[in-house]
mmCIF file of C-alpha atoms and ligand atoms in Angstrom:
data_model
loop_
_atom_site.group_PDB
_atom_site.id
_atom_site.type_symbol
_atom_site.label_atom_id
_atom_site.label_comp_id
_atom_site.label_asym_id
_atom_site.label_seq_id
_atom_site.Cartn_x
_atom_site.Cartn_y
_atom_site.Cartn_z
ATOM 1 C CA MET A 82 138.592 103.175 -97.376
ATOM 2 C CA ASP A 83 135.117 104.579 -97.876
ATOM 3 C CA ARG A 84 133.441 104.494 -94.476
ATOM 4 C CA ASN A 85 129.672 104.312 -94.490
ATOM 5 C CA SER A 86 127.458 106.672 -92.528
ATOM 6 C CA GLY A 87 126.763 103.958 -90.004
ATOM 7 C CA SER A 88 130.376 103.807 -88.936
ATOM 8 C CA LEU A 89 130.935 107.565 -89.189
ATOM 9 C CA GLY A 90 127.983 108.178 -86.901
ATOM 10 C CA GLU A 91 125.868 111.337 -86.654
ATOM 11 C CA PHE A 92 128.615 113.396 -85.039
ATOM 12 C CA GLY A 93 131.265 112.024 -87.373
ATOM 13 C CA ILE A 94 129.196 113.222 -90.305
ATOM 14 C CA ILE A 95 128.627 116.639 -88.736
ATOM 15 C CA ASP A 96 132.391 116.903 -88.211
ATOM 16 C CA LEU A 97 132.986 116.488 -91.947
ATOM 17 C CA PHE A 98 131.067 119.706 -92.461
ATOM 18 C CA ARG A 99 132.470 121.428 -89.426
ATOM 19 C CA GLN A 100 136.025 120.821 -90.734
ATOM 20 C CA ALA A 101 135.149 122.506 -94.035
ATOM 21 C CA ALA A 102 133.232 125.426 -92.533
ATOM 22 C CA ASP A 103 135.011 128.629 -91.629
ATOM 23 C CA SER A 104 135.164 128.729 -87.913
ATOM 24 C CA PRO A 105 133.925 130.913 -86.408
ATOM 25 C CA GLY A 106 133.107 132.547 -89.775
ATOM 26 C CA ARG A 107 132.605 136.168 -90.701
ATOM 27 C CA ALA A 108 132.660 138.961 -88.137
ATOM 28 C CA TRP A 109 128.969 138.740 -87.225
ATOM 29 C CA VAL A 110 129.165 135.011 -86.385
ATOM 30 C CA ARG A 111 129.503 134.510 -82.646
ATOM 31 C CA ALA A 112 128.857 130.745 -82.749
ATOM 32 C CA GLY A 113 128.377 128.335 -85.634
ATOM 33 C CA ILE A 114 128.263 124.542 -85.751
ATOM 34 C CA GLY A 115 128.429 122.973 -82.327
ATOM 35 C CA ASP A 116 125.764 124.551 -80.173
ATOM 36 C CA ASP A 117 121.959 124.357 -80.017
ATOM 37 C CA CYS A 118 121.716 127.417 -82.268
ATOM 38 C CA ALA A 119 124.051 129.481 -84.370
ATOM 39 C CA VAL A 120 124.492 132.953 -82.879
ATOM 40 C CA LEU A 121 124.735 135.992 -85.144
ATOM 41 C CA ASP A 122 125.499 139.482 -83.927
ATOM 42 C CA MET A 123 122.799 141.842 -85.225
ATOM 43 C CA GLY A 124 124.284 145.003 -83.723
ATOM 44 C CA GLY A 125 122.429 147.132 -81.194
ATOM 45 C CA GLY A 126 123.114 144.583 -78.490
ATOM 46 C CA THR A 127 120.916 141.864 -80.024
ATOM 47 C CA SER A 128 121.868 138.359 -81.151
ATOM 48 C CA LEU A 129 119.959 136.383 -83.747
ATOM 49 C CA LEU A 130 119.656 132.683 -82.909
ATOM 50 C CA VAL A 131 119.107 130.157 -85.705
ATOM 51 C CA THR A 132 118.318 126.472 -85.448
ATOM 52 C CA THR A 133 116.933 123.775 -87.700
ATOM 53 C CA ASP A 134 115.598 120.303 -86.889
ATOM 54 C CA LEU A 135 114.125 117.604 -89.075
ATOM 55 C CA LEU A 136 111.564 114.963 -88.167
ATOM 56 C CA THR A 137 111.484 111.980 -90.509
ATOM 57 C CA GLU A 138 108.905 109.242 -90.736
ATOM 58 C CA ASP A 139 109.772 105.885 -89.162
ATOM 59 C CA VAL A 140 112.835 107.440 -87.514
ATOM 60 C CA HIS A 141 111.296 110.182 -85.385
ATOM 61 C CA PHE A 142 107.681 109.166 -85.653
ATOM 62 C CA LEU A 143 105.289 106.547 -86.961
ATOM 63 C CA ARG A 144 102.225 107.758 -88.828
ATOM 64 C CA SER A 145 100.228 105.302 -86.746
ATOM 65 C CA GLY A 146 101.717 106.455 -83.436
ATOM 66 C CA ALA A 147 100.939 110.152 -83.390
ATOM 67 C CA SER A 148 98.082 112.287 -84.584
ATOM 68 C CA PRO A 149 98.891 114.796 -87.339
ATOM 69 C CA TRP A 150 98.150 117.539 -84.778
ATOM 70 C CA GLN A 151 100.791 116.126 -82.461
ATOM 71 C CA LEU A 152 103.318 115.855 -85.292
ATOM 72 C CA GLY A 153 102.750 119.516 -86.087
ATOM 73 C CA TRP A 154 103.102 120.506 -82.447
ATOM 74 C CA LYS A 155 106.250 118.452 -81.959
ATOM 75 C CA SER A 156 107.960 119.651 -85.149
ATOM 76 C CA MET A 157 107.671 123.203 -83.875
ATOM 77 C CA ALA A 158 108.351 122.409 -80.220
ATOM 78 C CA VAL A 159 111.692 120.651 -80.764
ATOM 79 C CA ASN A 160 113.037 123.697 -82.568
ATOM 80 C CA ILE A 161 111.720 126.095 -79.949
ATOM 81 C CA SER A 162 113.553 124.009 -77.376
ATOM 82 C CA ASP A 163 116.901 124.762 -79.069
ATOM 83 C CA ILE A 164 116.184 128.500 -78.845
ATOM 84 C CA ALA A 165 115.276 128.052 -75.164
ATOM 85 C CA ALA A 166 118.589 126.256 -74.629
ATOM 86 C CA MET A 167 120.483 129.430 -75.587
ATOM 87 C CA GLY A 168 118.325 131.619 -73.339
ATOM 88 C CA GLY A 169 116.479 133.142 -76.293
ATOM 89 C CA SER A 170 112.931 133.964 -77.359
ATOM 90 C CA PRO A 171 111.647 132.198 -80.482
ATOM 91 C CA ALA A 172 110.373 134.528 -83.183
ATOM 92 C CA ALA A 173 110.002 133.299 -86.772
ATOM 93 C CA ALA A 174 109.724 129.905 -88.456
ATOM 94 C CA PHE A 175 110.257 128.485 -91.961
ATOM 95 C CA LEU A 176 108.575 125.163 -92.668
ATOM 96 C CA GLY A 177 110.028 122.514 -94.967
ATOM 97 C CA LEU A 178 107.568 119.813 -95.981
ATOM 98 C CA GLY A 179 108.392 116.565 -97.769
ATOM 99 C CA ILE A 180 104.988 115.103 -98.584
ATOM 100 C CA THR A 181 104.039 111.756 -100.116
ATOM 101 C CA PRO A 182 101.400 111.980 -102.879
ATOM 102 C CA ASP A 183 98.907 109.826 -100.949
ATOM 103 C CA LEU A 184 98.713 112.251 -98.028
ATOM 104 C CA GLY A 185 95.219 113.681 -97.529
ATOM 105 C CA GLU A 186 94.202 117.273 -96.986
ATOM 106 C CA LYS A 187 92.719 116.343 -93.627
ATOM 107 C CA PHE A 188 96.144 115.209 -92.406
ATOM 108 C CA ILE A 189 97.791 118.377 -93.668
ATOM 109 C CA LEU A 190 95.187 120.611 -92.024
ATOM 110 C CA GLU A 191 95.490 118.824 -88.703
ATOM 111 C CA PHE A 192 99.281 118.993 -88.895
ATOM 112 C CA ARG A 193 99.008 122.698 -89.652
ATOM 113 C CA ASP A 194 96.731 123.268 -86.684
ATOM 114 C CA GLY A 195 99.108 121.502 -84.266
ATOM 115 C CA LEU A 196 102.046 123.431 -85.625
ATOM 116 C CA MET A 197 100.207 126.742 -85.411
ATOM 117 C CA ALA A 198 98.939 126.008 -81.893
ATOM 118 C CA CYS A 199 102.533 125.592 -80.740
ATOM 119 C CA ALA A 200 103.609 128.646 -82.719
ATOM 120 C CA ALA A 201 100.842 130.733 -81.122
ATOM 121 C CA GLU A 202 101.631 129.546 -77.619
ATOM 122 C CA TYR A 203 105.305 130.487 -78.006
ATOM 123 C CA ARG A 204 104.674 133.598 -80.119
ATOM 124 C CA VAL A 205 106.303 132.365 -83.312
ATOM 125 C CA ASP A 206 105.331 133.685 -86.761
ATOM 126 C CA LEU A 207 105.414 131.294 -89.724
ATOM 127 C CA LEU A 208 107.131 133.288 -92.470
ATOM 128 C CA GLY A 209 107.981 130.828 -95.240
ATOM 129 C CA GLY A 210 109.203 127.373 -96.136
ATOM 130 C CA ASP A 211 109.419 124.903 -98.979
ATOM 131 C CA THR A 212 107.164 122.050 -100.143
ATOM 132 C CA VAL A 213 108.325 119.041 -102.132
ATOM 133 C CA ARG A 214 107.114 115.570 -103.038
ATOM 134 C CA CYS A 215 108.720 112.631 -101.281
ATOM 135 C CA ARG A 216 108.463 109.079 -102.513
ATOM 136 C CA ASN A 217 107.958 107.100 -99.326
ATOM 137 C CA ASP A 218 108.428 108.915 -96.067
ATOM 138 C CA LEU A 219 107.151 112.177 -94.701
ATOM 139 C CA VAL A 220 109.758 114.755 -93.680
ATOM 140 C CA PHE A 221 109.033 117.813 -91.579
ATOM 141 C CA GLY A 222 111.797 120.354 -91.157
ATOM 142 C CA ILE A 223 111.646 123.674 -89.407
ATOM 143 C CA THR A 224 114.181 126.443 -89.355
ATOM 144 C CA LEU A 225 113.539 128.728 -86.443
ATOM 145 C CA LEU A 226 114.885 132.179 -85.704
ATOM 146 C CA GLY A 227 114.997 133.598 -82.224
ATOM 147 C CA ARG A 228 116.674 136.445 -80.448
ATOM 148 C CA ALA A 229 118.366 137.312 -77.197
ATOM 149 C CA PRO A 230 120.283 140.245 -75.785
ATOM 150 C CA ALA A 231 123.848 139.622 -77.010
ATOM 151 C CA ASP A 232 125.314 139.572 -73.509
ATOM 152 C CA GLN A 233 122.771 137.002 -72.289
ATOM 153 C CA VAL A 234 123.251 134.190 -74.806
ATOM 154 C CA VAL A 235 124.062 130.971 -72.939
ATOM 155 C CA THR A 236 126.271 128.461 -74.784
ATOM 156 C CA ARG A 237 127.307 124.889 -74.014
ATOM 157 C CA GLY A 238 130.886 125.945 -73.476
ATOM 158 C CA ARG A 239 131.272 127.840 -70.185
ATOM 159 C CA ALA A 240 130.639 125.260 -67.478
ATOM 160 C CA ARG A 241 133.304 125.151 -64.782
ATOM 161 C CA PRO A 242 134.420 122.464 -62.352
ATOM 162 C CA GLY A 243 132.444 122.870 -59.138
ATOM 163 C CA ASP A 244 129.295 124.156 -60.891
ATOM 164 C CA ARG A 245 126.035 122.521 -59.886
ATOM 165 C CA LEU A 246 124.302 120.607 -62.666
ATOM 166 C CA MET A 247 120.540 121.114 -62.832
ATOM 167 C CA ILE A 248 117.583 120.006 -64.903
ATOM 168 C CA GLY A 249 114.473 122.069 -65.526
ATOM 169 C CA GLY A 250 111.953 119.246 -65.273
ATOM 170 C CA ALA A 251 111.174 115.555 -65.582
ATOM 171 C CA VAL A 252 113.331 113.220 -67.668
ATOM 172 C CA GLY A 253 112.474 109.705 -68.778
ATOM 173 C CA GLU A 254 108.764 110.164 -69.369
ATOM 174 C CA SER A 255 109.144 110.703 -73.103
ATOM 175 C CA ALA A 256 111.115 107.465 -73.452
ATOM 176 C CA ALA A 257 108.421 105.659 -71.497
ATOM 177 C CA GLY A 258 105.799 107.120 -73.845
ATOM 178 C CA LEU A 259 107.808 105.957 -76.843
ATOM 179 C CA ARG A 260 107.995 102.468 -75.394
ATOM 180 C CA LEU A 261 104.219 102.433 -74.901
ATOM 181 C CA LEU A 262 103.745 103.452 -78.545
ATOM 182 C CA GLY A 263 105.914 100.585 -79.721
ATOM 183 C CA ASP A 264 104.265 98.015 -77.475
ATOM 184 C CA GLU A 265 102.257 95.405 -79.278
ATOM 185 C CA THR A 266 101.922 93.047 -76.372
ATOM 186 C CA GLY A 267 99.214 95.175 -74.751
ATOM 187 C CA ARG A 268 100.835 95.249 -71.313
ATOM 188 C CA THR A 269 98.519 96.330 -68.540
ATOM 189 C CA VAL A 270 99.137 99.967 -67.860
ATOM 190 C CA ARG A 271 96.761 102.412 -66.176
ATOM 191 C CA SER A 272 95.105 104.527 -68.806
ATOM 192 C CA ALA A 273 95.945 107.759 -66.928
ATOM 193 C CA ASP A 274 99.638 106.725 -66.898
ATOM 194 C CA ARG A 275 99.531 105.919 -70.603
ATOM 195 C CA GLU A 276 97.935 109.256 -71.398
ATOM 196 C CA HIS A 277 100.411 111.205 -69.269
ATOM 197 C CA LEU A 278 103.489 109.512 -70.762
ATOM 198 C CA LEU A 279 102.265 109.647 -74.362
ATOM 199 C CA LYS A 280 101.652 113.333 -73.907
ATOM 200 C CA ALA A 281 105.189 113.808 -72.590
ATOM 201 C CA HIS A 282 106.480 112.113 -75.730
ATOM 202 C CA LEU A 283 104.176 113.635 -78.326
ATOM 203 C CA GLU A 284 103.451 117.112 -76.990
ATOM 204 C CA PRO A 285 106.661 118.352 -75.372
ATOM 205 C CA ARG A 286 106.587 121.792 -73.803
ATOM 206 C CA PRO A 287 109.925 123.531 -74.352
ATOM 207 C CA GLN A 288 111.138 125.584 -71.394
ATOM 208 C CA VAL A 289 111.399 129.013 -72.983
ATOM 209 C CA ALA A 290 110.393 130.927 -69.845
ATOM 210 C CA LEU A 291 113.008 129.097 -67.775
ATOM 211 C CA GLY A 292 115.750 129.578 -70.376
ATOM 212 C CA ARG A 293 114.981 133.266 -70.730
ATOM 213 C CA TRP A 294 114.844 133.768 -66.977
ATOM 214 C CA LEU A 295 118.158 131.979 -66.385
ATOM 215 C CA ALA A 296 119.788 134.024 -69.127
ATOM 216 C CA ARG A 297 118.347 137.325 -67.928
ATOM 217 C CA GLU A 298 119.428 136.696 -64.358
ATOM 218 C CA GLY A 299 122.866 135.568 -65.536
ATOM 219 C CA MET A 300 122.426 132.371 -63.524
ATOM 220 C CA ALA A 301 123.342 129.656 -66.044
ATOM 221 C CA ARG A 302 126.957 129.233 -67.134
ATOM 222 C CA ALA A 303 126.279 126.529 -69.738
ATOM 223 C CA MET A 304 123.022 125.133 -71.074
ATOM 224 C CA ILE A 305 121.605 122.579 -73.528
ATOM 225 C CA ASP A 306 118.196 121.035 -74.050
ATOM 226 C CA VAL A 307 117.793 117.304 -73.468
ATOM 227 C CA SER A 308 116.923 115.931 -76.891
ATOM 228 C CA ASP A 309 119.147 112.847 -77.169
ATOM 229 C CA GLY A 310 119.288 111.793 -73.520
ATOM 230 C CA LEU A 311 120.547 113.433 -70.335
ATOM 231 C CA LEU A 312 123.982 111.762 -70.327
ATOM 232 C CA GLN A 313 124.567 112.271 -74.025
ATOM 233 C CA ASP A 314 123.573 115.927 -73.941
ATOM 234 C CA LEU A 315 125.614 116.420 -70.783
ATOM 235 C CA GLY A 316 128.515 115.025 -72.833
ATOM 236 C CA HIS A 317 128.122 117.954 -75.230
ATOM 237 C CA ILE A 318 128.370 120.458 -72.365
ATOM 238 C CA CYS A 319 131.419 118.611 -70.999
ATOM 239 C CA ARG A 320 133.254 118.479 -74.326
ATOM 240 C CA SER A 321 132.445 122.088 -75.191
ATOM 241 C CA SER A 322 133.482 123.301 -71.739
ATOM 242 C CA GLY A 323 136.458 120.989 -71.231
ATOM 243 C CA VAL A 324 135.069 119.590 -67.970
ATOM 244 C CA GLY A 325 133.564 116.372 -66.626
ATOM 245 C CA ALA A 326 130.509 115.711 -64.471
ATOM 246 C CA ASP A 327 129.267 113.540 -61.634
ATOM 247 C CA VAL A 328 125.575 112.708 -61.830
ATOM 248 C CA ASP A 329 123.782 111.360 -58.778
ATOM 249 C CA PRO A 330 120.857 109.208 -59.973
ATOM 250 C CA GLU A 331 119.262 109.400 -56.538
ATOM 251 C CA LEU A 332 118.623 113.083 -57.118
ATOM 252 C CA ILE A 333 116.749 112.485 -60.361
ATOM 253 C CA PRO A 334 113.021 112.601 -59.746
ATOM 254 C CA LEU A 335 111.114 109.656 -61.209
ATOM 255 C CA SER A 336 107.385 110.180 -61.437
ATOM 256 C CA GLU A 337 104.922 107.527 -60.324
ATOM 257 C CA PRO A 338 103.604 106.882 -63.865
ATOM 258 C CA LEU A 339 107.206 106.476 -65.048
ATOM 259 C CA ARG A 340 108.026 104.018 -62.272
ATOM 260 C CA ARG A 341 104.864 101.991 -62.805
ATOM 261 C CA VAL A 342 105.330 101.687 -66.566
ATOM 262 C CA ALA A 343 109.044 100.888 -66.213
ATOM 263 C CA ASP A 344 108.022 98.150 -63.815
ATOM 264 C CA ALA A 345 105.475 96.774 -66.298
ATOM 265 C CA PHE A 346 108.199 96.623 -68.968
ATOM 266 C CA ASP A 347 110.828 95.326 -66.597
ATOM 267 C CA VAL A 348 113.053 98.309 -67.307
ATOM 268 C CA ASP A 349 115.094 100.352 -64.835
ATOM 269 C CA PRO A 350 113.352 103.762 -64.987
ATOM 270 C CA LEU A 351 116.778 105.380 -64.599
ATOM 271 C CA ASP A 352 117.798 103.994 -67.986
ATOM 272 C CA TRP A 353 114.974 106.005 -69.502
ATOM 273 C CA ALA A 354 115.773 109.052 -67.379
ATOM 274 C CA LEU A 355 119.506 109.076 -68.189
ATOM 275 C CA GLY A 356 119.491 107.786 -71.744
ATOM 276 C CA GLY A 357 115.990 108.057 -73.138
ATOM 277 C CA GLY A 358 115.942 111.485 -74.754
ATOM 278 C CA GLU A 359 113.285 113.747 -76.236
ATOM 279 C CA ASP A 360 112.540 115.232 -72.833
ATOM 280 C CA TYR A 361 113.101 118.792 -74.087
ATOM 281 C CA VAL A 362 113.858 120.057 -70.599
ATOM 282 C CA LEU A 363 116.831 122.321 -70.012
ATOM 283 C CA LEU A 364 120.061 120.949 -68.568
ATOM 284 C CA PHE A 365 122.344 123.661 -67.212
ATOM 285 C CA THR A 366 125.152 124.461 -64.821
ATOM 286 C CA VAL A 367 125.219 127.226 -62.217
ATOM 287 C CA PRO A 368 127.913 128.467 -59.830
ATOM 288 C CA ASP A 369 127.449 126.315 -56.775
ATOM 289 C CA ASP A 370 126.833 129.218 -54.362
ATOM 290 C CA LEU A 371 123.855 130.320 -56.480
ATOM 291 C CA GLU A 372 121.898 127.074 -56.256
ATOM 292 C CA ASP A 373 119.718 127.921 -53.263
ATOM 293 C CA ASP A 374 118.935 131.460 -54.431
ATOM 294 C CA LEU A 375 118.188 130.186 -57.889
ATOM 295 C CA CYS A 376 115.729 127.551 -56.688
ATOM 296 C CA ARG A 377 113.943 130.044 -54.451
ATOM 297 C CA ALA A 378 113.802 132.816 -57.043
ATOM 298 C CA CYS A 379 112.705 130.469 -59.822
ATOM 299 C CA ARG A 380 109.893 129.133 -57.653
ATOM 300 C CA ASP A 381 108.738 132.717 -56.987
ATOM 301 C CA GLU A 382 109.005 133.783 -60.633
ATOM 302 C CA LEU A 383 107.957 130.691 -62.557
ATOM 303 C CA GLY A 384 106.164 128.551 -59.999
ATOM 304 C CA PHE A 385 108.566 125.604 -60.028
ATOM 305 C CA SER A 386 112.094 124.861 -59.048
ATOM 306 C CA PRO A 387 114.820 123.262 -61.184
ATOM 307 C CA ILE A 388 116.349 120.082 -59.783
ATOM 308 C CA PRO A 389 120.043 119.701 -58.899
ATOM 309 C CA VAL A 390 121.306 116.361 -60.217
ATOM 310 C CA GLY A 391 125.068 116.534 -59.845
ATOM 311 C CA GLU A 392 128.126 118.658 -60.240
ATOM 312 C CA MET A 393 130.742 119.503 -62.812
ATOM 313 C CA THR A 394 134.263 118.202 -62.299
ATOM 314 C CA THR A 395 137.686 118.717 -63.831
ATOM 315 C CA GLY A 396 136.832 115.628 -65.851
ATOM 316 C CA PRO A 397 136.961 114.602 -68.522
ATOM 317 C CA ALA A 398 134.764 111.616 -67.514
ATOM 318 C CA ILE A 399 131.048 111.670 -66.846
ATOM 319 C CA ARG A 400 130.477 109.497 -63.810
ATOM 320 C CA VAL A 401 127.288 108.160 -62.296
ATOM 321 C CA ARG A 402 126.938 107.029 -58.699
ATOM 322 C CA ARG A 403 126.040 103.333 -58.451
ATOM 323 C CA ASN A 404 125.812 101.748 -54.999
ATOM 324 C CA SER A 405 127.901 104.545 -53.473
ATOM 325 C CA GLN A 406 130.661 104.121 -56.101
ATOM 326 C CA TRP A 407 131.308 106.628 -58.857
ATOM 327 C CA VAL A 408 131.530 104.753 -62.165
ATOM 328 C CA GLU A 409 132.131 106.090 -65.628
ATOM 329 C CA ALA A 410 128.839 106.358 -67.494
ATOM 330 C CA GLU A 411 128.222 103.921 -70.314
ATOM 331 C CA PRO A 412 127.422 105.632 -73.605
ATOM 332 C CA ALA A 413 123.644 106.047 -73.725
ATOM 333 C CA GLY A 414 121.113 108.051 -75.635
ATOM 334 C CA PHE A 415 119.850 108.401 -79.137
ATOM 335 C CA THR A 416 122.119 108.419 -82.179
ATOM 336 C CA HIS A 417 120.980 108.297 -85.751
ATOM 337 C CA PHE A 418 123.448 105.813 -87.241
HETATM 338 P P1 LIG B 91 120.504 119.664 -81.420
HETATM 339 O O1 LIG B 91 120.310 118.263 -80.864
HETATM 340 O O2 LIG B 91 120.648 120.700 -80.361
HETATM 341 O O3 LIG B 91 119.513 120.035 -82.485
HETATM 342 P P2 LIG B 91 122.490 118.473 -83.054
HETATM 343 O O4 LIG B 91 123.117 117.454 -82.169
HETATM 344 O O5 LIG B 91 121.450 118.058 -84.031
HETATM 345 O O6 LIG B 91 121.944 119.644 -82.134
HETATM 346 O O7 LIG B 91 123.621 119.231 -83.874
HETATM 347 C C1 LIG B 91 124.820 119.619 -83.261
HETATM 348 C C2 LIG B 91 125.416 120.776 -84.030
HETATM 349 O O8 LIG B 91 125.753 120.371 -85.365
HETATM 350 C C3 LIG B 91 124.477 121.963 -84.206
HETATM 351 O O9 LIG B 91 125.251 123.146 -84.106
HETATM 352 C C4 LIG B 91 123.938 121.791 -85.614
HETATM 353 O O10 LIG B 91 123.557 123.022 -86.202
HETATM 354 C C5 LIG B 91 125.133 121.202 -86.342
HETATM 355 N N1 LIG B 91 124.773 120.359 -87.500
HETATM 356 C C6 LIG B 91 123.993 119.250 -87.525
HETATM 357 N N2 LIG B 91 123.896 118.736 -88.758
HETATM 358 C C7 LIG B 91 124.619 119.548 -89.566
HETATM 359 C C8 LIG B 91 124.915 119.565 -90.956
HETATM 360 N N3 LIG B 91 124.420 118.633 -91.774
HETATM 361 N N4 LIG B 91 125.703 120.570 -91.442
HETATM 362 C C9 LIG B 91 126.199 121.520 -90.619
HETATM 363 N N5 LIG B 91 125.966 121.551 -89.295
HETATM 364 C C10 LIG B 91 125.191 120.586 -88.761
HETATM 365 MG MG1 LIG B 92 119.496 121.063 -78.663
#
């Protein structure tokens, strides 16, 4: 039977390629399909990190919902986040553009400026790309190279039972921003809340400094960035590491704007925090005796402290505490098909 992509699902499709790819590949390949970046051994103690992410119109963004500047920023930022998730520093980008013939120069220039602003902030050079005509929808794809000392690369696969699970920042706000963008009913929301949440959704700030610091200090055992939703991305760490996790929702900070807007939409803000996605914060595990030192040292070094949200278990389930009972988490988060 010929299954369609809808029933294969995003990860089913990826698996078709993973099965055919040499794994792990030639001698310089330290990690291929299955982590936030591929990891290539460059010799001299350095690893090259490579990632690529596409943004497509009407799936990842609406032309009406984001300024071209924001689309440029976000296209770059989501890739940088994957480099951060391995503990690396971003370095060089290649830009793939699928452009519809009606698109104006003004749009392209604004997009360029957003992209280059993000590149400048994170010290990325734009070194090439490809430009093609598309019939209906815009497509922005970036391939990003980064680097890290070979012995500091942090994968998804080394979490251990008993590790503390931590997040690097707020989750849920991006999903709230997305909901505001899609709202045609004009619900009453404070304009400062709207601005804050839209910014979280449209101008994410990948946590490169945190990822680098965790890697340098050897603090994180496993790490991923939250792009598809906390529980779904945690699932990737669990499967790669062969462990489970218990997440305590009471530990997850929910900002006031998030709570207020969730209330206006009659949504449980935790649904956005656990399943919303596009937060681009780091989710990582640390040996449990390091938690206090880590929080203190991170506050001193970077001015903020990561937030413990649970712990890794022998698994394989991911469980969430609900009314003092641990229950297996429902599948949540973004999937393409
Ligand atoms: P992320 O959310 O961190 O960008 P994804 O969930 O998109 O990661 O991808 C998971 C893994 O599958 C990554 O290692 C990625 O490089 C790989 N992958 C995704 N699509 C393809 C594809 N079409 N061919 C080969 N590998 C792919
Ligand atoms: Mg990722």
